[in-house]
Coordinates of C-alpha atoms and ligand atoms in Angstrom, one line a residue:
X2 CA 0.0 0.0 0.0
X3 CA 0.9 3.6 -0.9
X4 CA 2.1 6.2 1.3
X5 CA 1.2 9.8 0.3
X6 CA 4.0 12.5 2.0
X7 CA 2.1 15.7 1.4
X8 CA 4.9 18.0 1.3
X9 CA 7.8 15.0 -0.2
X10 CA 9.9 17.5 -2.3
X11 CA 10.8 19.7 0.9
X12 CA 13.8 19.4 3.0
X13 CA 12.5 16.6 5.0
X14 CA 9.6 15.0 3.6
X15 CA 12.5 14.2 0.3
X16 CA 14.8 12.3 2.8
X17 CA 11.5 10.4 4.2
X18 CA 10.9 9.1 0.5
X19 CA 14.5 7.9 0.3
X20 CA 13.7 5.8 3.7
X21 CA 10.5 4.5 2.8
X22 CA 11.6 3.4 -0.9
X23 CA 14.3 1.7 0.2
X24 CA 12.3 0.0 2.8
X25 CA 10.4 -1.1 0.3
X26 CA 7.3 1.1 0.6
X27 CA 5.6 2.6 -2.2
X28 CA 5.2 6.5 -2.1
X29 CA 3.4 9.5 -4.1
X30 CA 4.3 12.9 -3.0
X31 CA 1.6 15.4 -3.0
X32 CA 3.0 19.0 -3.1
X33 CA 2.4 22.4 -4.8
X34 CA 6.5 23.2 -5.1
X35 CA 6.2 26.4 -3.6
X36 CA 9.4 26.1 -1.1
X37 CA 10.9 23.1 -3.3
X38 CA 12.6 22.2 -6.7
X39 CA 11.2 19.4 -9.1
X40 CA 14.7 18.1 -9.5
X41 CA 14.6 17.0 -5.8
X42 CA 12.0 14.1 -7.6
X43 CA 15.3 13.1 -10.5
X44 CA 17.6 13.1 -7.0
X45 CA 15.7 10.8 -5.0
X46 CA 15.8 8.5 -8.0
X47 CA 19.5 8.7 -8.3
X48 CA 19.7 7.6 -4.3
X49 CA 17.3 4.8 -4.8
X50 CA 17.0 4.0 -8.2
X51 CA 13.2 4.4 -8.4
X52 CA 11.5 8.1 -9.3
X53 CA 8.7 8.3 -6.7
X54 CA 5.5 9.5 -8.1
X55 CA 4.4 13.1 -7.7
X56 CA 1.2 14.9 -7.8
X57 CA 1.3 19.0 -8.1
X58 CA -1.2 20.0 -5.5
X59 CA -2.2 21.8 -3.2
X60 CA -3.3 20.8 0.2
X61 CA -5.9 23.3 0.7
X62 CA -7.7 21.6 -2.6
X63 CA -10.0 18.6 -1.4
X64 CA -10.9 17.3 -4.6
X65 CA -7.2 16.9 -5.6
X66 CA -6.6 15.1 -2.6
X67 CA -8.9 12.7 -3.4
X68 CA -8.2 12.0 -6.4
X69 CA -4.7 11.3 -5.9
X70 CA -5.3 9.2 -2.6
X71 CA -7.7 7.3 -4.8
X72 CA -5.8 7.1 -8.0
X73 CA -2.6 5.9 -5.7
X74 CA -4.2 3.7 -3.4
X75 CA -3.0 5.1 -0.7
X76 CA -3.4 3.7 3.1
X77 CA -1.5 6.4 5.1
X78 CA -0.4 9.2 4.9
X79 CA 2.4 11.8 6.1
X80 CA 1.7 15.4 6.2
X81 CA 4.8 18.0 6.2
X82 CA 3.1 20.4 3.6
X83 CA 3.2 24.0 5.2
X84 CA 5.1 26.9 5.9
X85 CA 7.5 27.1 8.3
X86 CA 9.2 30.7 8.8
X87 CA 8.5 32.0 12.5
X88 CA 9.4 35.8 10.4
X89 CA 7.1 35.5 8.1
X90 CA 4.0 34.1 10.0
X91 CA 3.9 37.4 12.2
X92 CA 4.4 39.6 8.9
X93 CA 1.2 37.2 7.2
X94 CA -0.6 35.3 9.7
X95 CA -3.5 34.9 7.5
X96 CA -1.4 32.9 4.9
X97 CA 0.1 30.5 7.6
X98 CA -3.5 29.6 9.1
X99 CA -4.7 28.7 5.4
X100 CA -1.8 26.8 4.5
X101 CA -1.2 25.2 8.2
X102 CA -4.8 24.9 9.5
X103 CA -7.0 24.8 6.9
X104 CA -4.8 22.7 5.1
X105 CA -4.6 20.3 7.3
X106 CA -8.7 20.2 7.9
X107 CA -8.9 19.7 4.2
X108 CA -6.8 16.8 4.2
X109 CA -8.3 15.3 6.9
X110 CA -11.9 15.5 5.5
X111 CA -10.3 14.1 2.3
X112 CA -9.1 11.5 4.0
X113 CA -12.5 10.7 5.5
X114 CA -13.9 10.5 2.1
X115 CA -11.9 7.9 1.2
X116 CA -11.7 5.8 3.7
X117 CA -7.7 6.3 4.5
X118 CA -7.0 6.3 8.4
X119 CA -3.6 6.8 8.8
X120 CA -1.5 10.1 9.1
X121 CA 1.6 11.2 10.9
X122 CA 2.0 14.8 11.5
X123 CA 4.9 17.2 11.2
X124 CA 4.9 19.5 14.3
X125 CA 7.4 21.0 16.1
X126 CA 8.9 22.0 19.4
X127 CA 7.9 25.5 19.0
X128 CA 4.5 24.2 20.0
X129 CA 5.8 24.4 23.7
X130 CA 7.3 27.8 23.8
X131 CA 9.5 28.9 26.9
X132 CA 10.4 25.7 28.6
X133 CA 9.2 25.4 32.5
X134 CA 11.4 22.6 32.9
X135 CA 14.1 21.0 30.7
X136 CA 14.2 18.5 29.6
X137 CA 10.7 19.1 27.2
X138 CA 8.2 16.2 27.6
X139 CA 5.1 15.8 25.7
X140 CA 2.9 16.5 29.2
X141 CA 5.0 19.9 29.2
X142 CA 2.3 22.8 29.1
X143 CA 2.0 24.2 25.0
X144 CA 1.9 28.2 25.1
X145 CA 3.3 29.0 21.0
X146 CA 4.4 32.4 20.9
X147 CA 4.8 32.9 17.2
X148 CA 1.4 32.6 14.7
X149 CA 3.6 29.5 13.2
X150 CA 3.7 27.7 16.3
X151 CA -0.2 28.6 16.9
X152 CA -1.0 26.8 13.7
X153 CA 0.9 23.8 15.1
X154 CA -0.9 23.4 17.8
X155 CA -4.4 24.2 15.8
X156 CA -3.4 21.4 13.5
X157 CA -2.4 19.0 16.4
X158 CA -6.0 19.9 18.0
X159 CA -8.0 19.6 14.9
X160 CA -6.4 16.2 14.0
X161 CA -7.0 15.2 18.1
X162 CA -10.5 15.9 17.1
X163 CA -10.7 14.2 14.0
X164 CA -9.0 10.8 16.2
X165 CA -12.5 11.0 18.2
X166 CA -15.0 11.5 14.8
X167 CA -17.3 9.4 13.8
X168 CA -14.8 8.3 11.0
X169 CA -11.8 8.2 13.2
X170 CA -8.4 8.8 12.3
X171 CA -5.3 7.1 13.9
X172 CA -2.9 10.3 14.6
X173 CA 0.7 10.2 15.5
X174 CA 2.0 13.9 16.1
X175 CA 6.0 14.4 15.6
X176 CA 7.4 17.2 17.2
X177 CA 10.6 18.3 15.4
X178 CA 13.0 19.6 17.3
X179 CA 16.1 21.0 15.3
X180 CA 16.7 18.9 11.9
X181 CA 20.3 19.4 10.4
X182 CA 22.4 17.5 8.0
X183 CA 20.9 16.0 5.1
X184 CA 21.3 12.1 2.9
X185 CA 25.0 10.9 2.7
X186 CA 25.3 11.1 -0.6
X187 CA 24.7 15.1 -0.7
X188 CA 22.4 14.7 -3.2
X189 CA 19.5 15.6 -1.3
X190 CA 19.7 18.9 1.4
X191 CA 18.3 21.7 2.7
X192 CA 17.6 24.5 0.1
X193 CA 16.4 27.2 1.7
X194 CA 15.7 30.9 -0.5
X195 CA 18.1 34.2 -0.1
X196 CA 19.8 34.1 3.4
X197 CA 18.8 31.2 5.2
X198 CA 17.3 32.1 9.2
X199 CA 18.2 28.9 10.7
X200 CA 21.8 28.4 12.1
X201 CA 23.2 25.0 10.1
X202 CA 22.2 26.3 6.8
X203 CA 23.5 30.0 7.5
X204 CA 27.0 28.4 8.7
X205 CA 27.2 26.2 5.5
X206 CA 26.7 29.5 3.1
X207 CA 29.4 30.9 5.5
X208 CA 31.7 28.2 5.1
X209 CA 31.7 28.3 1.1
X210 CA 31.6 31.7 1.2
X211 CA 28.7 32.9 0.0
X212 CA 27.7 35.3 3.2
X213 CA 31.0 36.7 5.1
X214 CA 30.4 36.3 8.7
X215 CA 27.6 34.5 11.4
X216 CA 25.9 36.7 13.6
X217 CA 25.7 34.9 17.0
X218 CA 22.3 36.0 18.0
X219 CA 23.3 37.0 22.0
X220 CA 26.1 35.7 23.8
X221 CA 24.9 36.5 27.0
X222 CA 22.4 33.9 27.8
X223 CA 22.5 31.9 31.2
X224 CA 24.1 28.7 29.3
X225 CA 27.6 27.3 29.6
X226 CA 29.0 30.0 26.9
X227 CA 26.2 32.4 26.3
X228 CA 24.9 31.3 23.3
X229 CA 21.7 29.5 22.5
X230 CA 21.2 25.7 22.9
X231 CA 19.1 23.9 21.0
X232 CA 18.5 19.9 20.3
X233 CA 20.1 19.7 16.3
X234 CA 18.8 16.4 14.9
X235 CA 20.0 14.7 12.0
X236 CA 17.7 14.9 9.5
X237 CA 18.2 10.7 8.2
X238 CA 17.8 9.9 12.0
X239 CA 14.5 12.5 11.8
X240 CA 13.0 10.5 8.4
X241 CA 13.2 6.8 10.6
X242 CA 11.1 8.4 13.2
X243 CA 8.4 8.6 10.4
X244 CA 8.4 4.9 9.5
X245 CA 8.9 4.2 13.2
X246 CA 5.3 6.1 13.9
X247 CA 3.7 4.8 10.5
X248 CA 4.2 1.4 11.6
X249 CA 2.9 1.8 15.1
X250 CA -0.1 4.9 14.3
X251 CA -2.9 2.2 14.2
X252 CA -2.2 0.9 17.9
X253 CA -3.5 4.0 19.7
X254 CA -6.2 6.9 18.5
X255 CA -3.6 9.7 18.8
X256 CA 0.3 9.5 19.7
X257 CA 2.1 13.0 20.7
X258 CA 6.0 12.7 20.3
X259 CA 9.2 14.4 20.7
X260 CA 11.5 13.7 18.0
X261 CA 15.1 14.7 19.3
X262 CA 18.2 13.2 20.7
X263 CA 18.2 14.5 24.1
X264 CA 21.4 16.8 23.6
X265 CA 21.6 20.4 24.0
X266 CA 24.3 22.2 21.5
X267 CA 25.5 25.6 21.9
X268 CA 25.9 27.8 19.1
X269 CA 29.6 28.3 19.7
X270 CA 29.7 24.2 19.9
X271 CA 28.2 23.6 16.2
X272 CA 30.5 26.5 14.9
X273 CA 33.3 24.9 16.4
X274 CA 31.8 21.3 15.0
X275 CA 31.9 22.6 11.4
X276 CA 34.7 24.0 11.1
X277 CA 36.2 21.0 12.2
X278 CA 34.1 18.7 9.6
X279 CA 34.6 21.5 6.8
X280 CA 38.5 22.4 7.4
X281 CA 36.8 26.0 7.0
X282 CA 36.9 29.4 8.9
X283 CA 33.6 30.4 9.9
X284 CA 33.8 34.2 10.9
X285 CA 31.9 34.6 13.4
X286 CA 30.3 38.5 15.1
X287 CA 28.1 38.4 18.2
X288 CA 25.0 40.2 17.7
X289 CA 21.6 41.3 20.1
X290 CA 19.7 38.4 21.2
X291 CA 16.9 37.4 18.1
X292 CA 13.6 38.8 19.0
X293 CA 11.4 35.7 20.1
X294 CA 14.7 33.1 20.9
X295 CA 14.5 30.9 23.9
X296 CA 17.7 30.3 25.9
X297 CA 17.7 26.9 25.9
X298 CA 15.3 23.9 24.6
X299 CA 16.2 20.1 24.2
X300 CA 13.8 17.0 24.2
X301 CA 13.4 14.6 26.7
X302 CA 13.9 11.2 24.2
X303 CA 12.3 8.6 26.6
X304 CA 8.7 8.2 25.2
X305 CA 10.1 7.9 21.5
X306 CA 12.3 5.5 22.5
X307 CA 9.8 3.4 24.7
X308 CA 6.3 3.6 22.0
X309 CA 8.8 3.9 19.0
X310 CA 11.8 2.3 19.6
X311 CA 13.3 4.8 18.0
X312 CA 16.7 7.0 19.3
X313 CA 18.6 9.3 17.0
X314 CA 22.0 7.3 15.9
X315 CA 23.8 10.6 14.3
X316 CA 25.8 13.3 16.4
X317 CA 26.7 16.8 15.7
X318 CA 29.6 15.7 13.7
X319 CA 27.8 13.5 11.2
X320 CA 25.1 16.2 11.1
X321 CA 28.0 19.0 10.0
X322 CA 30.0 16.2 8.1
X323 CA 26.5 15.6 5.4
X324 CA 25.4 19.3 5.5
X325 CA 28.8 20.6 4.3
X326 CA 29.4 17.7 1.8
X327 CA 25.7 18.8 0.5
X328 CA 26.7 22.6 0.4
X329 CA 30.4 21.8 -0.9
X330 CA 28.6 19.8 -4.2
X331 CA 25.9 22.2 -4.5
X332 CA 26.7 25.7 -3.6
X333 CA 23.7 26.6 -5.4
X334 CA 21.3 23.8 -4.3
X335 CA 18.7 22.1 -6.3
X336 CA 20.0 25.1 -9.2
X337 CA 22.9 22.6 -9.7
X338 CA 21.5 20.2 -11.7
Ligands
NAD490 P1 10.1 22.7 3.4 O1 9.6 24.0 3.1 O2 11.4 22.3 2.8 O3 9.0 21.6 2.9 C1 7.6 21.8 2.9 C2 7.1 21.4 1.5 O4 5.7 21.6 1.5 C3 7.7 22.1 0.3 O5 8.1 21.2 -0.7 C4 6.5 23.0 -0.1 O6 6.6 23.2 -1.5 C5 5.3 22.2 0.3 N1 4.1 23.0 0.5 C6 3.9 24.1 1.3 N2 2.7 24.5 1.3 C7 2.0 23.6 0.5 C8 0.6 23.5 0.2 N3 -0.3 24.4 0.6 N4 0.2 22.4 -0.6 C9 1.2 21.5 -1.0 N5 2.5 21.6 -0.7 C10 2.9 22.6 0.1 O7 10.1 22.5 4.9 P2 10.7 21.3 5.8 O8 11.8 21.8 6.6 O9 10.9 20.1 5.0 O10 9.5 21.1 6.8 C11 8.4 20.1 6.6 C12 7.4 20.2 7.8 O11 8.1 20.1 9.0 C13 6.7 21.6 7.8 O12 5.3 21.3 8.1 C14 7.4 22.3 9.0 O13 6.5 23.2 9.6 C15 7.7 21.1 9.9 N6 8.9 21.4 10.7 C16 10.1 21.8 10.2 C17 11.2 22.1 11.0 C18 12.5 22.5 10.4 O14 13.3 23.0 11.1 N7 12.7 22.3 9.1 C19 11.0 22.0 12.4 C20 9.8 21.6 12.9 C21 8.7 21.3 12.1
UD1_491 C1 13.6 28.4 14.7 C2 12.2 28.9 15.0 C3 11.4 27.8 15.4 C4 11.4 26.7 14.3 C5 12.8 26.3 14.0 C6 12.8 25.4 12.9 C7 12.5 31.3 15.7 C8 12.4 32.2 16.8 N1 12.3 30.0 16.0 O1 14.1 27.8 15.9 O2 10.1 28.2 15.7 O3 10.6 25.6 14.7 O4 13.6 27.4 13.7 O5 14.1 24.8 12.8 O6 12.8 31.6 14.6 N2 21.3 31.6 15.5 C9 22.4 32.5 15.4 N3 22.7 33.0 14.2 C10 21.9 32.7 13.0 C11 20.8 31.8 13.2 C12 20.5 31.3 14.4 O7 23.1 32.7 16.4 O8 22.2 33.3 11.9 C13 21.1 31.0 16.8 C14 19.7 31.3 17.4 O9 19.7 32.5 18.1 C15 19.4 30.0 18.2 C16 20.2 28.9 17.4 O10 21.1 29.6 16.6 O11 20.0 30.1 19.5 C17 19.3 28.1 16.6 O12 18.5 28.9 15.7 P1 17.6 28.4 14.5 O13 18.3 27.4 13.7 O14 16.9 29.6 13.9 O15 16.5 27.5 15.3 P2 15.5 27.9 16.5 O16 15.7 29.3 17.0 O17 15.6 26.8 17.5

């Protein structure tokens, strides 16, 4: 049976098709392309040697849904298509609620309509904002303080709902914390447009030199050397969490989940990481603290590891070791054909 990854051609939903193909599983990725290349389909199939099918859709469209859930004969399915900028959502709320809410109702109903139960969700760690206690478990308290992390937690509460409809569906939320790195082969990455927000992919444009210096957003934090720490991922480590919850979703009505290692990283520390994987000098300038950044956030891994059986394999050296071996062999991403 089919798996549909709404959202496959993105940074993460592309290295969940490489894990499910080569476990075997049939996919079709469902996405409108607005935050990913086509040629991301032509690299998948040079990783596994099959070209996963692809439907150009858009979530928010029911009747397109169905037909390709249909048409694919599809039994589950994993939903990552949204936007994910903290920036933009305050600048256009009204865009991120469509996208993230709404389009996640539409799926949901279209999912009713044809009888498919299954769907793991893409969330994230932002969904708890300021930590009361660290390490974050899933009973911690959700207070969002961005409109993006407000849609996560609408989606998680619709799709809660939906788990206790009249035609159920068997839910298993992932929270994301920070997903780095990217395939082994460096044939598949992170892409993002103009000058990337997130740390990993602004110290890779560093590194090759396409921006001159990292601001380090506030040095004066109460961690170990002032800067932020956060729970990096890798993102191969990330993509077996899905298949992990897929294969487990139709034990329980709805799952909620941390997906992280457990391991807080400084900014100084990844700097210091990369450079060392890259051979590379990463200028560095410390800057005022980022409007909206928390000190310090890292998962607690316990209940992935006890319902999942799943634990992140990859450190912070493999993480920097794939993401500059991506950057190094495509300085100008998916352009780089
Ligand atoms: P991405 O932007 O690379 O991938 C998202 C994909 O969804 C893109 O291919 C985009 O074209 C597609 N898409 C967006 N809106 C769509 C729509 N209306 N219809 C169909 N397709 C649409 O992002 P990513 O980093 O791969 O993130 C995937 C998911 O994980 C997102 O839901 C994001 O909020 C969530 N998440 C990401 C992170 C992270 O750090 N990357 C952290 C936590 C949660
Ligand atoms: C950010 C989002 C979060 C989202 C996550 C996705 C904000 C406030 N939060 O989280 O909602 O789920 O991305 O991965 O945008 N840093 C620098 N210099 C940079 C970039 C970042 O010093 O150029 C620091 C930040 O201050 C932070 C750490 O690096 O301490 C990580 O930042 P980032 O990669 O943006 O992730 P988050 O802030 O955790």
């Amino acid at each position: 049976m089919t798996v549909m990854i709404t959202g496959g051609a993105g940074f993460i939903g592309s290295h969940i098709c490489v894990e499910l193909i080569q476990a075997g599983r049939k996919v079709v990725i469902f996405d409108n392309f607005c935050n990913s290349h086509p040629e991301v389909i032509n690299r998948i199939r040079r990783i596994t040697g099959t070209a996963p099918d692809a439907v150009r859709g858009d979530v928010r469209d029911v009747q397109a849904l169905i037909s390709a859930l249909s048409a694919h004969g599809c039994s589950s399915v994993i939903h990552l298509a949204g936007l994910k900028s903290v920036a933009d959502s305050v600048s256009n709320p009204a865009e991120y609620y469509d996208c993230n809410v709404v389009g996640t109702l539409r799926l949901s109903q279209a999912m009713q309509q044809t009888g498919v139960r299954n769907i793991v969700f893409s969330s994230s760690a932002t969904v708890y904002g300021e930590p009361d206690v660290l390490p974050l478990r899933e009973d911690h308290k959700l207070a969002p303080f961005s409109p993006y992390g407000r849609t996560k937690m609408l989606a998680e509460e619709l799709l809660g709902d939906m788990a206790h409809s009249q035609s159920p569906l068997n839910v298993a939320i992932l929270r994301y914390f920070n997903p780095v790195g990217c395939h082994e082969s460096g044939l598949i990455g992170e892409d993002p447009n103009g000058i990337p927000n997130n740390l990993m992919p602004h110290i890779s444009r560093v590194a090759i030199g396409q921006l001159p210096v990292l601001n380090i957003y506030g040095n004066d934090y109460p961690t170990s050397d002032g800067t932020g720490i956060r729970d990096y991922v890798h993102v191969v480590d990330l993509a077996a969490g899905h298949i992990a919850a897929l294969d487990c979703v139709d034990r329980q009505r709805v799952l909620k989940v941390n997906l992280g290692t457990g391991q807080g990283t400084s900014v100084l520390e990844l700097v210091d990481a990369y450079t060392r994987a890259s051979g590379k000098m990463i200028p560095i300038t410390f800057a005022p603290r980022r409007l909206g950044d928390i000190a310090s956030y890292y998962a607690s891994a316990e209940l992935a590891a006890d319902v999942l059986g799943w634990h992140a394999k990859r450190g912070i050296a493999e993480m920097c070791r794939d993401a500059w071996n991506w950057q190094r062999k495509n300085p100008n991403g998916y352009l780089d054909q």
